[in-house]
């Protein structure tokens, strides 16, 4: 269907929507885990939608993928083995393997259809999945983490919202399992929603990560297609301080720079106060 | 009208909308210059809408008002006389007069109805307008600037989008007039739209301000109800370097801190590259 009067509307919460004019609906299916749609938008190019929520778009995917990957990856001085939980579109893997030290990057995505459809409609995002260093597991990330103690240098959690298949990825038990799956100087980061409309979640996750890791920090970036445009990430580290980073290993970014790395940890006052509660 | 199935939808550009569930429509009129609506939203409280564009809301107004006021105000070591062009809701004046050095703050708003309606429906935003240091002029800001050479320490341009009544506020001639209206060490800042969807405008304004002022800088913040959630501001300064700021004169902020001041000048790489063109 091609119709310039067709709009995609995401109910970002009960009281808030984003709407995007659609050029074409490219794909729709019900997978084992969720509904999945791919639509071509005028504003942001191709867009992946899971259970009605925008996951990624051609035009703004770089912010989220670079920020979730490069901040923790640079925090580790020599990341060799990396796990991405979720992230079936491949964007986090693509960024992670830009770090030359990486020998193996494992993707544990529960929904294999997301991987297949991303390869078809988002080839520039999924490009890293065919790298020889990458192992793709269609598997429950929680089980994978539980079954691989003391194995990873960096674990990146690229989940959907904390409802449906992803709810376990926001649980304290999961952060403990992530801690155990990391080597003695491992680093972890997860996407943790909008500081404007998910404050209870952010405060709770931050406390849980703080209880689990010696170093816990919140950082943020600006993602136009996510609710409110401001997006948070929570980082847990066993040893390395993310604020001590002074190297940059990747040149071909569109958002991340060493200066953005540091600026992303500078929190607006309302967010500082939220974490102090 | 009170109806939980009522939505306000802003066409942010031809291909992009934001939608907000409405509790109540509080006011609607056609002023001499524009349509004006005040609606009560579930997500963001009361919201002011001019010509169909969201101007400000109870819940997120603090970001925009603090960032447009405090970054240039702190850049000046001793701002005594301040001009706000536009900004009839009073939010910029409210923030500007938090600086204890301010002796006089002038508001030049072309549409007197915006001022009156803001006092009625946004009393906490308009609160500064009744301060004895504040002079409210219902007047064309461009003429005011042209007619007051060498008068102001700081000029803040809080305009609507560069269409309709505000188009002249984005012209190079206006920046030259602002330069002339500033004292020898004056500082100016203006809101300059979204780095994701107004790139041509941002690059052009930046060049014009760079041609006009010895020091020109772009900075940014995150405003949920503005298109894409990422918002830019352009600062021009005759003498004082905004990156040399090391004092903070205001305690009661919700977004601004001295650290946010500096972080707001750290630009994502795509934005650095835009300004280098």
Coordinates of C-alpha atoms in Angstrom, one line a residue, chain B:
Chain B
X1 CA -15.3 20.3 26.5
X2 CA -13.9 17.6 28.6
X3 CA -13.4 14.3 26.9
X4 CA -10.7 11.7 27.4
X5 CA -10.9 10.7 23.8
X6 CA -9.9 14.2 22.6
X7 CA -6.4 14.6 21.3
X8 CA -4.3 17.6 20.3
X9 CA -2.1 16.8 17.3
X10 CA 0.7 19.1 16.1
X11 CA 1.9 18.7 12.6
X12 CA 5.6 19.3 13.5
X13 CA 6.4 19.3 9.8
X14 CA 4.6 17.7 6.8
X15 CA 5.5 14.2 7.8
X16 CA 5.7 14.2 11.6
X17 CA 3.2 14.7 14.5
X18 CA 3.1 14.8 18.2
X19 CA -0.2 14.0 19.9
X20 CA -1.3 14.7 23.4
X21 CA -4.5 13.5 25.2
X22 CA -6.6 16.5 26.2
X23 CA -8.5 16.9 29.4
X24 CA -10.0 20.2 28.5
X25 CA -9.8 23.0 26.0
X26 CA -9.4 26.1 28.1
X27 CA -9.2 28.9 25.6
X28 CA -9.2 29.6 21.8
X29 CA -9.0 32.8 19.9
X30 CA -7.6 34.5 16.8
X31 CA -5.4 37.4 17.8
X32 CA -4.2 40.1 15.5
X33 CA -1.2 38.0 14.7
X34 CA -1.9 34.3 15.2
X35 CA -4.3 31.7 16.4
X36 CA -3.9 31.0 20.1
X37 CA -5.1 27.9 22.1
X38 CA -4.7 26.9 25.7
X39 CA -5.5 23.2 26.4
X40 CA -5.0 21.1 29.5
X41 CA -3.1 17.9 28.6
X42 CA -2.9 14.8 30.7
X43 CA 0.9 14.3 30.1
X44 CA 2.2 17.9 30.3
X45 CA -0.5 20.0 32.1
X46 CA -1.6 23.2 30.5
X47 CA -0.2 23.9 27.1
X48 CA 0.1 27.1 25.0
X49 CA -0.4 26.6 21.2
X50 CA 0.2 29.4 18.7
X51 CA -0.7 28.8 15.0
X52 CA -1.0 25.1 15.9
X53 CA 2.5 24.8 17.3
X54 CA 3.2 23.9 20.9
X55 CA 4.9 26.9 22.5
X56 CA 5.2 25.8 26.1
X57 CA 3.7 23.3 28.7
X58 CA 3.5 23.3 32.4
X59 CA 5.7 20.2 32.8
X60 CA 8.5 20.7 30.4
X61 CA 8.8 24.5 30.0
X62 CA 11.7 24.6 32.5
X63 CA 14.2 23.1 30.0
X64 CA 13.7 25.6 27.3
X65 CA 13.4 28.7 29.5
X66 CA 16.4 27.8 31.7
X67 CA 18.6 27.0 28.8
X68 CA 17.7 30.0 26.6
X69 CA 18.2 32.4 29.7
X70 CA 20.9 31.0 31.9
X71 CA 23.6 30.1 29.4
X72 CA 23.9 33.7 27.9
X73 CA 23.1 35.3 31.2
X74 CA 26.0 33.5 32.9
X75 CA 28.2 34.3 30.0
X76 CA 27.9 37.9 30.9
X77 CA 29.8 38.7 34.2
X78 CA 27.4 41.4 35.3
X79 CA 24.2 41.6 33.3
X80 CA 22.2 44.7 34.4
X81 CA 19.9 45.4 31.5
X82 CA 18.3 42.6 29.6
X83 CA 15.9 42.5 26.7
X84 CA 13.7 39.6 25.8
X85 CA 12.3 39.6 22.3
X86 CA 9.1 37.6 22.0
X87 CA 8.6 35.4 25.0
X88 CA 5.2 36.7 25.9
X89 CA 4.5 33.8 28.3
X90 CA 7.1 35.4 30.6
X91 CA 9.3 32.3 31.1
X92 CA 12.5 33.8 29.9
X93 CA 11.9 37.0 32.0
X94 CA 11.3 34.8 35.0
X95 CA 14.6 33.1 34.6
X96 CA 16.6 36.2 33.6
X97 CA 15.6 38.2 36.7
X98 CA 16.9 35.4 39.0
X99 CA 20.3 36.9 38.3
X100 CA 20.8 39.4 41.1
X101 CA 22.7 41.9 39.0
X102 CA 19.7 42.6 36.8
X103 CA 18.3 46.1 37.3
X104 CA 15.9 46.2 34.3
X105 CA 14.4 43.5 32.1
X106 CA 12.4 44.6 29.1
X107 CA 10.0 42.3 27.3
X108 CA 9.2 43.3 23.7
X109 CA 6.3 41.0 22.6
X110 CA 4.4 41.8 19.5
X111 CA 1.2 40.0 20.6
X112 CA -0.3 41.4 23.8
X113 CA -2.9 38.7 23.9
X114 CA -0.1 36.1 24.6
X115 CA 0.9 38.0 27.7
X116 CA -2.6 38.3 29.0
X117 CA -3.5 34.7 28.4
X118 CA -0.3 33.5 29.9
X119 CA -0.9 35.5 33.1
X120 CA -4.3 33.8 33.3
X121 CA -3.4 30.2 32.5
X122 CA 0.3 29.9 33.2
X123 CA 0.7 32.1 36.3
X124 CA 3.9 30.3 37.4
X125 CA 5.5 31.0 34.0
X126 CA 4.3 34.6 33.8
X127 CA 5.2 35.3 37.4
X128 CA 8.2 37.4 36.5
X129 CA 6.2 39.9 34.5
X130 CA 4.9 41.6 37.6
X131 CA 8.4 42.1 39.1
X132 CA 9.2 45.8 39.6
X133 CA 12.4 45.5 37.5
X134 CA 10.4 44.3 34.5
X135 CA 9.0 46.6 31.7
X136 CA 6.5 45.0 29.4
X137 CA 6.2 46.5 25.9
X138 CA 3.6 45.2 23.5
X139 CA 5.7 46.1 20.5
X140 CA 7.6 44.8 17.5
X141 CA 10.9 43.4 18.9
X142 CA 12.7 44.2 15.6
X143 CA 11.8 47.9 15.9
X144 CA 12.7 47.9 19.6
X145 CA 16.1 46.5 18.9
X146 CA 16.7 49.0 16.0
X147 CA 15.7 51.9 18.2
X148 CA 17.9 51.1 21.3
X149 CA 21.5 51.1 20.2
X150 CA 24.2 50.3 22.8
X151 CA 21.7 49.7 25.5
X152 CA 21.6 46.1 26.6
X153 CA 24.0 43.7 28.3
X154 CA 22.0 40.6 27.2
X155 CA 19.4 40.1 24.5
X156 CA 17.4 36.9 24.5
X157 CA 15.3 36.0 21.4
X158 CA 12.4 33.7 22.4
X159 CA 10.6 33.5 19.1
X160 CA 8.1 31.2 17.4
X161 CA 9.2 29.2 14.4
X162 CA 10.6 31.0 11.4
X163 CA 7.3 31.4 9.7
X164 CA 4.6 34.1 10.2
X165 CA 5.3 36.9 12.7
X166 CA 8.8 35.6 13.7
X167 CA 10.4 35.3 10.2
X168 CA 12.3 38.6 10.6
X169 CA 13.8 37.3 13.9
X170 CA 15.9 34.8 11.9
X171 CA 17.3 37.3 9.4
X172 CA 20.9 38.5 9.2
X173 CA 19.9 42.1 9.4
X174 CA 18.2 41.4 12.7
X175 CA 21.4 39.9 14.2
X176 CA 23.2 43.0 13.1
X177 CA 20.6 45.2 14.8
X178 CA 20.9 43.0 18.0
X179 CA 24.7 43.5 17.8
X180 CA 24.2 47.3 17.7
X181 CA 21.6 47.2 20.5
X182 CA 24.2 45.5 22.8
X183 CA 26.8 47.3 24.8
X184 CA 30.4 46.7 24.0
X185 CA 30.5 43.4 25.9
X186 CA 27.0 42.3 25.3
X187 CA 25.7 38.7 24.8
X188 CA 22.9 37.4 22.7
X189 CA 21.1 34.1 22.3
X190 CA 18.2 32.8 20.3
X191 CA 16.2 29.6 20.0
X192 CA 17.2 28.0 16.6
X193 CA 15.0 24.9 16.1
X194 CA 15.8 21.2 15.9
X195 CA 19.2 19.9 14.7
X196 CA 17.5 16.8 13.3
X197 CA 14.9 18.6 11.0
X198 CA 16.0 22.2 10.6
X199 CA 19.6 21.7 9.6
X200 CA 19.6 24.2 6.8
X201 CA 18.3 26.9 9.1
X202 CA 20.7 26.1 11.9
X203 CA 23.7 26.2 9.5
X204 CA 22.6 29.5 8.0
X205 CA 21.8 31.2 11.3
X206 CA 25.1 30.0 12.7
X207 CA 27.0 31.5 9.7
X208 CA 25.1 34.8 10.1
X209 CA 25.8 35.0 13.8
X210 CA 29.4 34.1 13.2
X211 CA 29.7 36.9 10.6
X212 CA 28.2 39.4 13.1
X213 CA 29.7 38.5 16.5
X214 CA 33.4 37.8 17.4
X215 CA 32.2 34.7 19.3
X216 CA 29.5 32.4 18.0
X217 CA 28.5 29.1 19.5
X218 CA 25.7 26.6 19.2
X219 CA 24.4 24.8 22.2
X220 CA 21.5 22.4 22.9
X221 CA 19.0 20.9 25.3
X222 CA 16.3 18.3 25.2
X223 CA 12.7 19.6 25.1
X224 CA 10.1 16.8 24.9
X225 CA 7.3 18.8 23.3
X226 CA 9.4 20.3 20.5
X227 CA 9.9 18.5 17.2
X228 CA 12.5 15.6 17.7
X229 CA 13.0 16.5 21.3
X230 CA 16.5 18.0 20.6
X231 CA 16.6 21.8 20.5
X232 CA 19.3 24.2 19.5
X233 CA 20.2 27.7 20.7
X234 CA 22.7 30.0 19.0
X235 CA 24.7 32.4 21.1
X236 CA 26.6 35.5 19.9
X237 CA 29.0 37.3 22.2
X238 CA 31.0 40.5 21.6
X239 CA 33.7 39.7 24.2
X240 CA 32.9 37.1 26.9
X241 CA 33.5 33.5 26.1
X242 CA 30.6 31.2 27.1
X243 CA 33.0 28.4 27.8
X244 CA 34.9 30.5 30.4
X245 CA 31.9 30.5 32.7
X246 CA 32.7 29.3 36.2
X247 CA 30.1 30.9 38.4
X248 CA 26.5 29.9 39.0
X249 CA 24.1 32.6 40.2
X250 CA 20.9 30.7 40.3
X251 CA 20.0 27.9 42.7
X252 CA 16.4 27.1 41.9
X253 CA 16.7 25.4 38.5
X254 CA 15.4 22.1 37.4
X255 CA 17.6 21.6 34.3
X256 CA 20.5 24.1 34.3
X257 CA 23.7 23.5 36.3
X258 CA 27.2 24.9 35.7
X259 CA 28.1 21.4 34.4
X260 CA 25.1 21.4 32.0
X261 CA 26.2 24.8 30.8
X262 CA 29.4 23.4 29.6
X263 CA 28.0 20.0 28.4
X264 CA 25.4 21.8 26.3
X265 CA 28.1 23.2 24.0
X266 CA 29.4 19.6 23.3
X267 CA 27.9 18.8 20.0
X268 CA 27.2 15.4 18.5
X269 CA 29.5 14.8 15.6
X270 CA 26.8 15.2 12.9
X271 CA 26.1 18.7 14.3
X272 CA 29.8 19.6 14.4
X273 CA 30.0 18.6 10.8
X274 CA 26.9 20.6 9.9
X275 CA 28.5 23.8 11.3
X276 CA 31.8 23.1 9.5
X277 CA 30.2 23.1 6.1

